[in-house]
Short mmCIF file of C-alpha atoms in Angstrom, two decimals:
data_model
loop_
_atom_site.label_atom_id
_atom_site.label_comp_id
_atom_site.label_asym_id
_atom_site.label_seq_id
_atom_site.Cartn_x
_atom_site.Cartn_y
_atom_site.Cartn_z
CA ARG A 962 29.22 -34.61 30.74
CA SER A 963 29.43 -30.93 29.54
CA SER A 964 27.68 -32.22 26.34
CA ASP A 965 24.50 -33.25 28.30
CA LEU A 966 24.77 -29.86 30.10
CA SER A 967 24.80 -27.82 26.71
CA SER A 968 22.01 -30.12 25.41
CA SER A 969 19.81 -29.27 28.50
CA SER A 970 20.58 -25.75 28.69
CA LEU A 971 19.74 -25.69 24.86
CA THR A 972 16.37 -27.37 25.43
CA ASN A 973 15.70 -25.14 28.38
CA HIS A 974 16.34 -22.02 26.24
CA ILE A 975 14.09 -23.53 23.45
CA ASN A 976 11.06 -24.15 26.02
CA SER A 977 11.65 -20.67 27.51
CA VAL A 978 11.25 -19.05 24.09
CA ARG A 979 8.15 -21.28 23.24
CA SER A 980 6.70 -20.25 26.68
CA GLU A 981 7.03 -16.54 25.88
CA LEU A 982 5.72 -16.90 22.45
CA GLY A 983 2.78 -18.74 23.84
CA ILE A 984 2.19 -15.90 26.12
CA ARG A 985 2.47 -13.40 23.56
CA ASN A 986 0.00 -15.01 21.16
CA SER A 987 -2.24 -15.71 23.77
CA ILE A 988 -2.32 -12.04 24.50
CA LEU A 989 -2.57 -11.05 20.79
CA SER A 990 -5.28 -13.53 20.44
CA LEU A 991 -7.44 -12.05 23.14
CA LEU A 992 -7.20 -8.62 21.66
CA SER A 993 -7.81 -9.93 18.34
CA SER A 994 -10.87 -11.20 19.64
CA VAL A 995 -11.98 -7.99 21.22
CA TYR A 996 -11.09 -6.02 17.63
CA SER A 997 -13.24 -8.63 16.07
CA VAL A 998 -16.21 -8.02 18.17
CA GLY A 999 -15.60 -4.10 17.77
CA VAL A 1000 -15.67 -4.74 14.00
CA ARG A 1001 -18.86 -6.55 14.14
CA LEU A 1002 -20.61 -4.06 16.47
CA HIS A 1003 -19.51 -0.92 14.18
CA ARG A 1004 -20.80 -2.88 11.21
CA VAL A 1005 -23.94 -3.86 12.78
CA SER A 1006 -24.73 -0.35 14.13
CA TYR A 1007 -24.87 1.15 10.36
CA GLU A 1008 -26.78 -2.02 9.19
CA SER A 1009 -29.21 -1.36 11.46
CA SER A 1010 -29.26 2.17 11.00
CA PHE A 1011 -28.54 3.03 14.53
CA LEU A 1012 -25.93 5.17 12.81
CA THR A 1013 -26.67 6.93 9.81
CA LYS A 1014 -24.47 6.60 6.33
CA THR A 1015 -23.73 9.50 4.34
CA HIS A 1016 -25.08 9.51 0.75
CA LEU A 1017 -23.15 11.31 -1.93
CA PRO A 1018 -25.18 12.88 -5.05
CA VAL A 1019 -22.99 10.92 -7.30
CA PRO A 1020 -21.85 7.10 -8.08
CA VAL A 1021 -19.28 6.02 -5.13
CA ILE A 1022 -16.76 3.53 -6.27
CA SER A 1023 -14.75 2.32 -3.10
CA VAL A 1024 -11.30 0.61 -3.36
CA GLY A 1025 -10.41 -1.06 -0.21
CA ASN A 1026 -9.01 -4.32 1.33
CA ILE A 1027 -9.36 -6.79 4.12
CA THR A 1028 -5.83 -7.05 5.12
CA ALA A 1029 -3.59 -4.07 6.56
CA GLY A 1030 -1.43 -2.19 4.17
CA GLY A 1031 0.40 -2.98 1.09
CA ASN A 1032 -2.41 -4.16 -1.31
CA GLY A 1033 -2.30 -1.55 -4.02
CA LYS A 1034 -5.48 0.74 -3.03
CA THR A 1035 -3.96 4.12 -4.04
CA PRO A 1036 -2.20 3.02 -7.29
CA PHE A 1037 -5.37 1.26 -8.14
CA VAL A 1038 -7.46 4.69 -7.74
CA HIS A 1039 -4.82 6.25 -9.89
CA LEU A 1040 -5.17 3.68 -12.48
CA LEU A 1041 -9.02 4.21 -12.68
CA VAL A 1042 -8.79 7.71 -13.06
CA ARG A 1043 -6.32 7.32 -15.73
CA ASN A 1044 -7.65 4.91 -17.64
CA ILE A 1045 -11.29 3.25 -17.31
CA LEU A 1046 -12.45 6.47 -15.88
CA LYS A 1047 -10.47 8.90 -17.84
CA HIS A 1048 -13.46 10.58 -19.31
CA LYS A 1049 -15.16 11.19 -16.11
CA LYS A 1050 -14.70 14.05 -13.52
CA CYS A 1051 -13.54 12.39 -10.24
CA LEU A 1052 -13.52 13.53 -6.63
CA VAL A 1053 -11.17 11.18 -4.60
CA LEU A 1054 -11.74 10.72 -0.93
CA MET A 1055 -8.74 9.80 0.99
CA ARG A 1056 -7.42 9.70 4.41
CA ASP A 1057 -4.34 11.57 5.02
CA TYR A 1058 -1.96 8.92 6.65
CA GLY A 1059 1.22 11.20 6.83
CA GLU A 1060 0.43 13.24 3.55
CA ASP A 1061 2.42 10.96 1.57
CA GLU A 1062 -0.72 9.18 -0.37
CA SER A 1063 -2.57 12.44 -0.73
CA LYS A 1064 0.60 14.45 -1.79
CA MET A 1065 1.47 11.85 -4.48
CA SER A 1066 -2.31 11.52 -5.50
CA GLN A 1067 -2.70 15.28 -6.17
CA ALA A 1068 0.51 15.42 -8.24
CA LEU A 1069 -0.37 12.49 -10.43
CA LEU A 1070 -3.96 13.32 -10.71
CA PRO A 1071 -3.74 16.91 -11.25
CA ASN A 1072 -7.56 17.07 -12.68
CA CYS A 1073 -9.22 15.51 -9.78
CA HIS A 1074 -10.70 17.27 -6.69
CA PHE A 1075 -9.78 16.01 -3.50
CA ALA A 1076 -11.50 15.41 -0.03
CA LEU A 1077 -8.90 14.59 2.58
CA GLY A 1078 -8.66 13.50 6.02
CA LYS A 1079 -10.42 11.46 8.30
CA SER A 1080 -13.80 13.28 7.82
CA ARG A 1081 -13.33 12.90 3.96
CA VAL A 1082 -16.89 11.85 3.60
CA ASP A 1083 -18.37 14.84 5.25
CA LYS A 1084 -16.03 16.95 3.52
CA ALA A 1085 -17.06 15.49 0.13
CA ALA A 1086 -20.90 16.15 1.36
CA ASP A 1087 -20.20 19.63 1.94
CA ILE A 1088 -18.30 20.18 -1.27
CA PHE A 1089 -21.48 18.72 -3.20
CA LYS A 1090 -23.66 21.32 -0.99
CA GLN A 1091 -21.59 24.16 -1.81
CA SER A 1092 -21.68 23.23 -5.71
CA THR A 1093 -17.81 23.83 -5.61
CA SER A 1094 -17.18 20.41 -7.66
CA THR A 1095 -18.24 19.14 -10.89
CA ALA A 1096 -17.48 15.77 -9.86
CA GLU A 1097 -19.58 13.10 -11.88
CA LEU A 1098 -18.42 10.10 -9.34
CA ALA A 1099 -16.42 9.81 -6.25
CA LEU A 1100 -13.54 7.27 -5.54
CA LEU A 1101 -13.29 6.03 -1.85
CA ASP A 1102 -9.68 5.17 -1.52
CA ASP A 1103 -9.55 2.61 1.74
CA GLY A 1104 -13.36 2.42 1.84
CA PHE A 1105 -14.16 -1.20 2.42
CA GLN A 1106 -14.60 -0.78 6.12
CA HIS A 1107 -15.68 2.75 5.80
CA TRP A 1108 -19.54 2.23 6.71
CA HIS A 1109 -20.08 5.91 7.13
CA CYS A 1110 -20.26 6.49 3.36
CA ALA A 1111 -22.80 4.54 1.11
CA ARG A 1112 -21.32 3.25 -1.78
CA ASP A 1113 -22.23 1.63 -5.31
CA ILE A 1114 -19.40 -0.54 -5.87
CA ASP A 1115 -16.79 -2.21 -3.48
CA ILE A 1116 -13.66 -3.18 -4.88
CA VAL A 1117 -11.03 -5.28 -2.73
CA MET A 1118 -7.33 -5.21 -3.56
CA ILE A 1119 -5.33 -8.46 -2.67
CA ASN A 1120 -1.61 -8.83 -2.73
CA ALA A 1121 -0.87 -12.10 -4.46
CA MET A 1122 2.57 -11.94 -2.78
CA SER A 1123 1.27 -12.20 0.85
CA PRO A 1124 -2.83 -12.59 0.38
CA LEU A 1125 -3.95 -13.14 3.90
CA GLY A 1126 -0.52 -13.04 6.11
CA ASN A 1127 -1.15 -15.72 9.01
CA GLY A 1128 -4.87 -15.41 8.86
CA TYR A 1129 -5.24 -14.22 12.27
CA MET A 1130 -7.38 -10.80 12.75
CA ILE A 1131 -5.34 -7.59 13.94
CA PRO A 1132 -3.39 -7.30 16.03
CA ARG A 1133 -2.48 -10.88 15.91
CA GLY A 1134 -2.27 -10.79 12.21
CA PRO A 1135 -2.91 -8.43 9.25
CA MET A 1136 -6.93 -9.35 8.64
CA ARG A 1137 -9.25 -6.20 9.19
CA GLU A 1138 -12.26 -8.63 8.61
CA PRO A 1139 -12.85 -12.31 8.37
CA LEU A 1140 -12.74 -13.76 4.71
CA ALA A 1141 -16.71 -13.90 5.13
CA ALA A 1142 -16.65 -10.13 4.38
CA LEU A 1143 -15.65 -10.72 0.83
CA SER A 1144 -19.62 -11.51 0.18
CA ARG A 1145 -20.04 -7.72 0.27
CA ALA A 1146 -17.39 -7.11 -2.70
CA HIS A 1147 -18.35 -6.56 -6.37
CA ALA A 1148 -14.96 -7.01 -7.83
CA ILE A 1149 -11.50 -8.42 -6.37
CA VAL A 1150 -8.19 -7.38 -7.76
CA PHE A 1151 -5.09 -9.24 -7.22
CA ASN A 1152 -2.07 -7.11 -7.25
CA HIS A 1153 1.71 -8.01 -7.85
CA THR A 1154 0.77 -10.96 -9.81
CA ASN A 1155 3.94 -10.74 -11.54
CA HIS A 1156 5.60 -12.05 -8.46
CA SER A 1157 3.19 -15.21 -8.33
CA SER A 1158 2.95 -18.26 -10.30
CA PRO A 1159 -0.32 -19.01 -12.35
CA ALA A 1160 -0.78 -22.28 -10.36
CA ASP A 1161 -0.78 -20.03 -7.10
CA LEU A 1162 -3.12 -17.33 -8.45
CA SER A 1163 -5.46 -19.96 -9.51
CA LEU A 1164 -5.47 -21.77 -6.20
CA LEU A 1165 -5.89 -18.42 -4.37
CA ARG A 1166 -9.05 -17.27 -6.59
CA ALA A 1167 -10.50 -21.10 -5.86
CA CYS A 1168 -10.12 -20.36 -2.00
CA LEU A 1169 -11.60 -16.94 -2.14
CA GLN A 1170 -14.43 -17.93 -4.35
CA GLN A 1171 -16.09 -19.85 -1.53
CA TYR A 1172 -16.78 -16.53 -0.05
CA THR A 1173 -17.56 -14.30 -2.95
CA ARG A 1174 -21.14 -13.52 -4.67
CA PRO A 1175 -21.63 -15.59 -7.74
CA ASP A 1176 -21.12 -12.55 -10.09
CA ILE A 1177 -17.89 -11.30 -8.56
CA VAL A 1178 -15.67 -9.67 -11.06
CA TRP A 1179 -11.82 -10.79 -11.15
CA ALA A 1180 -8.99 -8.61 -12.11
CA TYR A 1181 -5.06 -8.72 -12.18
CA THR A 1182 -2.66 -6.01 -11.85
CA THR A 1183 0.86 -5.46 -11.65
CA MET A 1184 3.51 -2.61 -10.49
CA VAL A 1185 5.24 -1.51 -13.39
CA PRO A 1186 8.60 0.43 -12.82
CA GLU A 1187 8.85 3.28 -15.27
CA CYS A 1188 11.73 5.56 -14.36
CA LEU A 1189 14.31 6.85 -11.72
CA MET A 1190 13.87 10.38 -10.51
CA ASP A 1191 16.98 11.86 -9.56
CA PRO A 1192 16.32 14.39 -6.80
CA ALA A 1193 19.92 15.90 -6.99
CA ALA A 1194 19.66 16.89 -10.68
CA GLU A 1195 19.54 20.65 -11.13
CA ASP A 1196 16.39 20.99 -13.29
CA ALA A 1197 13.14 18.89 -13.97
CA SER A 1198 14.56 18.19 -17.65
CA SER A 1199 17.44 16.22 -16.31
CA ASN A 1200 16.02 14.37 -13.32
CA GLN A 1201 14.61 11.09 -14.76
CA LEU A 1202 16.63 8.34 -15.75
CA PRO A 1203 15.63 4.98 -17.27
CA VAL A 1204 15.27 2.11 -14.59
CA SER A 1205 18.29 0.36 -16.72
CA ALA A 1206 20.54 2.72 -15.04
CA LEU A 1207 20.17 0.47 -11.84
CA SER A 1208 21.75 -2.36 -13.91
CA GLY A 1209 24.79 -3.78 -12.22
CA LYS A 1210 24.71 -1.55 -9.38
CA HIS A 1211 25.36 -1.93 -5.71
CA ILE A 1212 22.16 -1.02 -4.08
CA VAL A 1213 20.85 -0.02 -0.44
CA CYS A 1214 17.08 0.26 -0.85
CA PHE A 1215 14.65 1.22 1.89
CA ALA A 1216 11.19 1.86 2.36
CA GLY A 1217 8.33 2.53 4.88
CA ILE A 1218 5.36 1.07 3.10
CA GLY A 1219 3.25 -1.75 3.79
CA GLN A 1220 4.56 -5.21 2.45
CA PRO A 1221 7.51 -3.94 0.75
CA ASP A 1222 8.64 -7.06 -0.60
CA ALA A 1223 7.44 -6.55 -4.14
CA PHE A 1224 9.33 -3.38 -4.04
CA PHE A 1225 12.77 -4.94 -3.15
CA ALA A 1226 12.20 -7.77 -5.47
CA THR A 1227 11.68 -5.38 -8.52
CA VAL A 1228 15.04 -3.31 -7.25
CA ARG A 1229 16.89 -6.73 -7.21
CA GLN A 1230 15.52 -7.50 -10.63
CA LEU A 1231 16.34 -4.25 -12.23
CA SER A 1232 19.81 -4.41 -10.84
CA GLY A 1233 20.60 -7.68 -11.27
CA ALA A 1234 21.79 -7.69 -7.64
CA ASN A 1235 22.82 -10.81 -5.76
CA ALA A 1236 22.53 -10.97 -1.94
CA ASP A 1237 26.16 -9.47 -1.44
CA SER A 1238 25.37 -6.34 -3.41
CA CYS A 1239 21.87 -5.25 -2.55
CA VAL A 1240 20.73 -4.57 1.07
CA CYS A 1241 17.28 -3.96 1.89
CA ILE A 1242 15.96 -2.05 5.02
CA GLU A 1243 12.28 -2.18 5.78
CA TYR A 1244 10.54 0.53 7.78
CA PRO A 1245 6.77 0.80 9.53
CA ASP A 1246 4.03 1.72 6.77
CA HIS A 1247 3.94 5.75 6.71
CA HIS A 1248 7.10 6.01 8.82
CA VAL A 1249 8.63 9.39 9.39
CA TYR A 1250 12.48 9.30 8.65
CA THR A 1251 14.79 10.92 11.02
CA ALA A 1252 18.33 11.77 10.66
CA GLN A 1253 19.14 8.85 12.59
CA ASP A 1254 17.31 6.65 10.21
CA ILE A 1255 19.36 8.19 7.18
CA GLN A 1256 22.46 7.58 9.02
CA ARG A 1257 21.52 3.75 9.50
CA ILE A 1258 20.83 3.53 5.86
CA GLN A 1259 24.03 5.25 4.83
CA GLN A 1260 25.71 2.97 7.33
CA ALA A 1261 24.33 -0.02 5.50
CA SER A 1262 26.07 0.89 2.44
CA LEU A 1263 29.30 -0.65 4.02
CA GLN A 1264 27.73 -3.99 3.83
CA VAL A 1265 28.10 -3.45 -0.07
CA SER A 1266 31.38 -4.11 -1.22
CA ALA A 1267 31.73 -1.04 -3.61
CA ALA A 1268 32.87 2.41 -3.28
CA ASN A 1269 30.06 4.15 -4.72
CA VAL A 1270 26.47 2.75 -4.26
CA CYS A 1271 22.87 3.63 -5.36
CA PHE A 1272 20.35 4.46 -2.65
CA VAL A 1273 16.63 3.42 -3.89
CA THR A 1274 13.46 4.39 -2.10
CA THR A 1275 9.91 4.46 -3.32
CA GLU A 1276 7.62 7.67 -4.30
CA LYS A 1277 5.85 7.40 -1.32
CA ASP A 1278 8.62 7.77 0.86
CA TRP A 1279 9.86 10.82 -1.07
CA TYR A 1280 6.71 12.64 -0.74
CA ARG A 1281 6.45 11.96 2.89
CA CYS A 1282 9.93 12.88 3.51
CA SER A 1283 11.42 14.68 1.08
CA ASP A 1284 12.63 17.42 3.17
CA VAL A 1285 14.70 14.96 5.56
CA PHE A 1286 16.05 13.44 2.59
CA ARG A 1287 17.65 16.45 0.74
CA GLN A 1288 19.17 17.35 4.21
CA GLU A 1289 20.56 14.22 5.28
CA PHE A 1290 21.50 13.00 1.89
CA GLY A 1291 22.99 16.13 1.42
CA PHE A 1292 21.85 17.28 -2.17
CA GLY A 1293 19.83 20.56 -3.10
CA PHE A 1294 22.67 22.93 -3.08
CA GLY A 1295 25.36 21.71 -5.61
CA GLY A 1296 24.86 17.91 -5.32
CA LEU A 1297 26.11 15.45 -3.08
CA HIS A 1298 28.37 16.27 0.18
CA GLU A 1299 31.82 14.80 -0.58
CA HIS A 1300 31.36 12.20 2.53
CA GLN A 1301 28.34 10.93 0.98
CA ARG A 1302 28.90 7.21 -0.49
CA GLY A 1303 26.29 7.28 -3.27
CA LYS A 1304 23.33 8.82 -5.01
CA LEU A 1305 19.65 8.47 -4.01
CA PHE A 1306 17.18 7.86 -6.45
CA VAL A 1307 13.30 7.46 -6.57
CA LEU A 1308 11.77 4.70 -8.22
CA GLN A 1309 8.63 5.53 -10.03
CA SER A 1310 6.08 3.08 -10.72
CA SER A 1311 2.72 2.58 -11.96
CA MET A 1312 0.07 0.00 -11.77
CA LYS A 1313 -0.94 -2.04 -15.07
CA LEU A 1314 -3.99 -3.75 -15.45
CA LEU A 1315 -3.15 -7.45 -16.80
CA SER A 1316 -6.75 -8.83 -17.48
CA GLY A 1317 -10.20 -8.23 -16.40
CA GLY A 1318 -10.52 -4.45 -17.65
CA GLU A 1319 -13.58 -5.35 -19.62
CA ASP A 1320 -15.19 -6.95 -16.63
CA LEU A 1321 -14.47 -4.05 -14.41
CA GLN A 1322 -16.17 -1.75 -17.24
CA GLY A 1323 -19.34 -4.02 -17.41
CA LEU A 1324 -19.44 -3.85 -13.60
CA PHE A 1325 -19.40 0.07 -13.63
CA ARG A 1326 -21.92 0.26 -16.52
CA ARG A 1327 -24.27 -1.90 -14.58
CA ALA A 1328 -24.09 0.42 -11.76
CA GLY A 1329 -25.19 3.24 -13.86
CA ILE A 1330 -21.83 4.66 -14.64
CA SER A 1331 -21.16 5.61 -18.07
CA LEU A 1332 -17.98 5.48 -19.60
#
């Protein structure tokens, strides 16, 4: 009898959860529909010239996506400036999300000019009007849905580890536009391809190809870990360590970036860690850390069976919250406090183009961009 009651209670609980999920998904689906209508009206208002696009006096290359966050837009901008466009003077247009990406980009691209903020296109136009820039082309970060700016080339980044999420539009899913929007793209770049099999990549490409233009350019990239930055080092000459320093270590890694699975997988791979020796903590994209967050991260080290652990985070997180990290991890004035259980390291990575580089160069030349 008690078994029957337990079974009945469990069934009722499952039905209750399903009902709640059903209500939640219905509300999210409704909001997604509203969002989709808003996206469509916004696009049509520019296509019909009801709203006016801004035309910059130089070629514009947009690097964007059709899903929210974690696709590698900004690292690809860095790759273009440092490699394919290394002989060009570039103006980079960025939204200033919490200042992390802009701070990092300005540090990594010291020879570029920047137009930052929500009105970055208008700022760029003013820069050219005032003749304060000698830029030969503009790179529009996160520009695929930025209809206010006319562009010559649209590049769409796709995270090969999680290409389309659940396929729903925001907020029920990660889609910023339906797949049909890929018809506007001149190139599609798959990122984190080292974490996907060739068969999965071929299948993904075949699925997307039905939405793209016939002459679409395909490229493949991955993030390569370069070194560990030790913020507690006393001088710049000693603050970089090889990534092999993580090998065999017990680790707590944390990140406030979009789709951090690739970062977590990379840290695990570098350390050779198993589930018992590596704890991963995920925060929302562009998360601003508080003292309470750092306490939670430090307490997570108790889950790792070691007296001394390595805390590892991303460059974006460091540029966004270096002050609170310095204060709460207790370094910057003579090293770590005695009560701390380990050291903080920042994993510095860069994007590497695995294939498609020549096709991208051809695309740029056809758009009138000399290389």
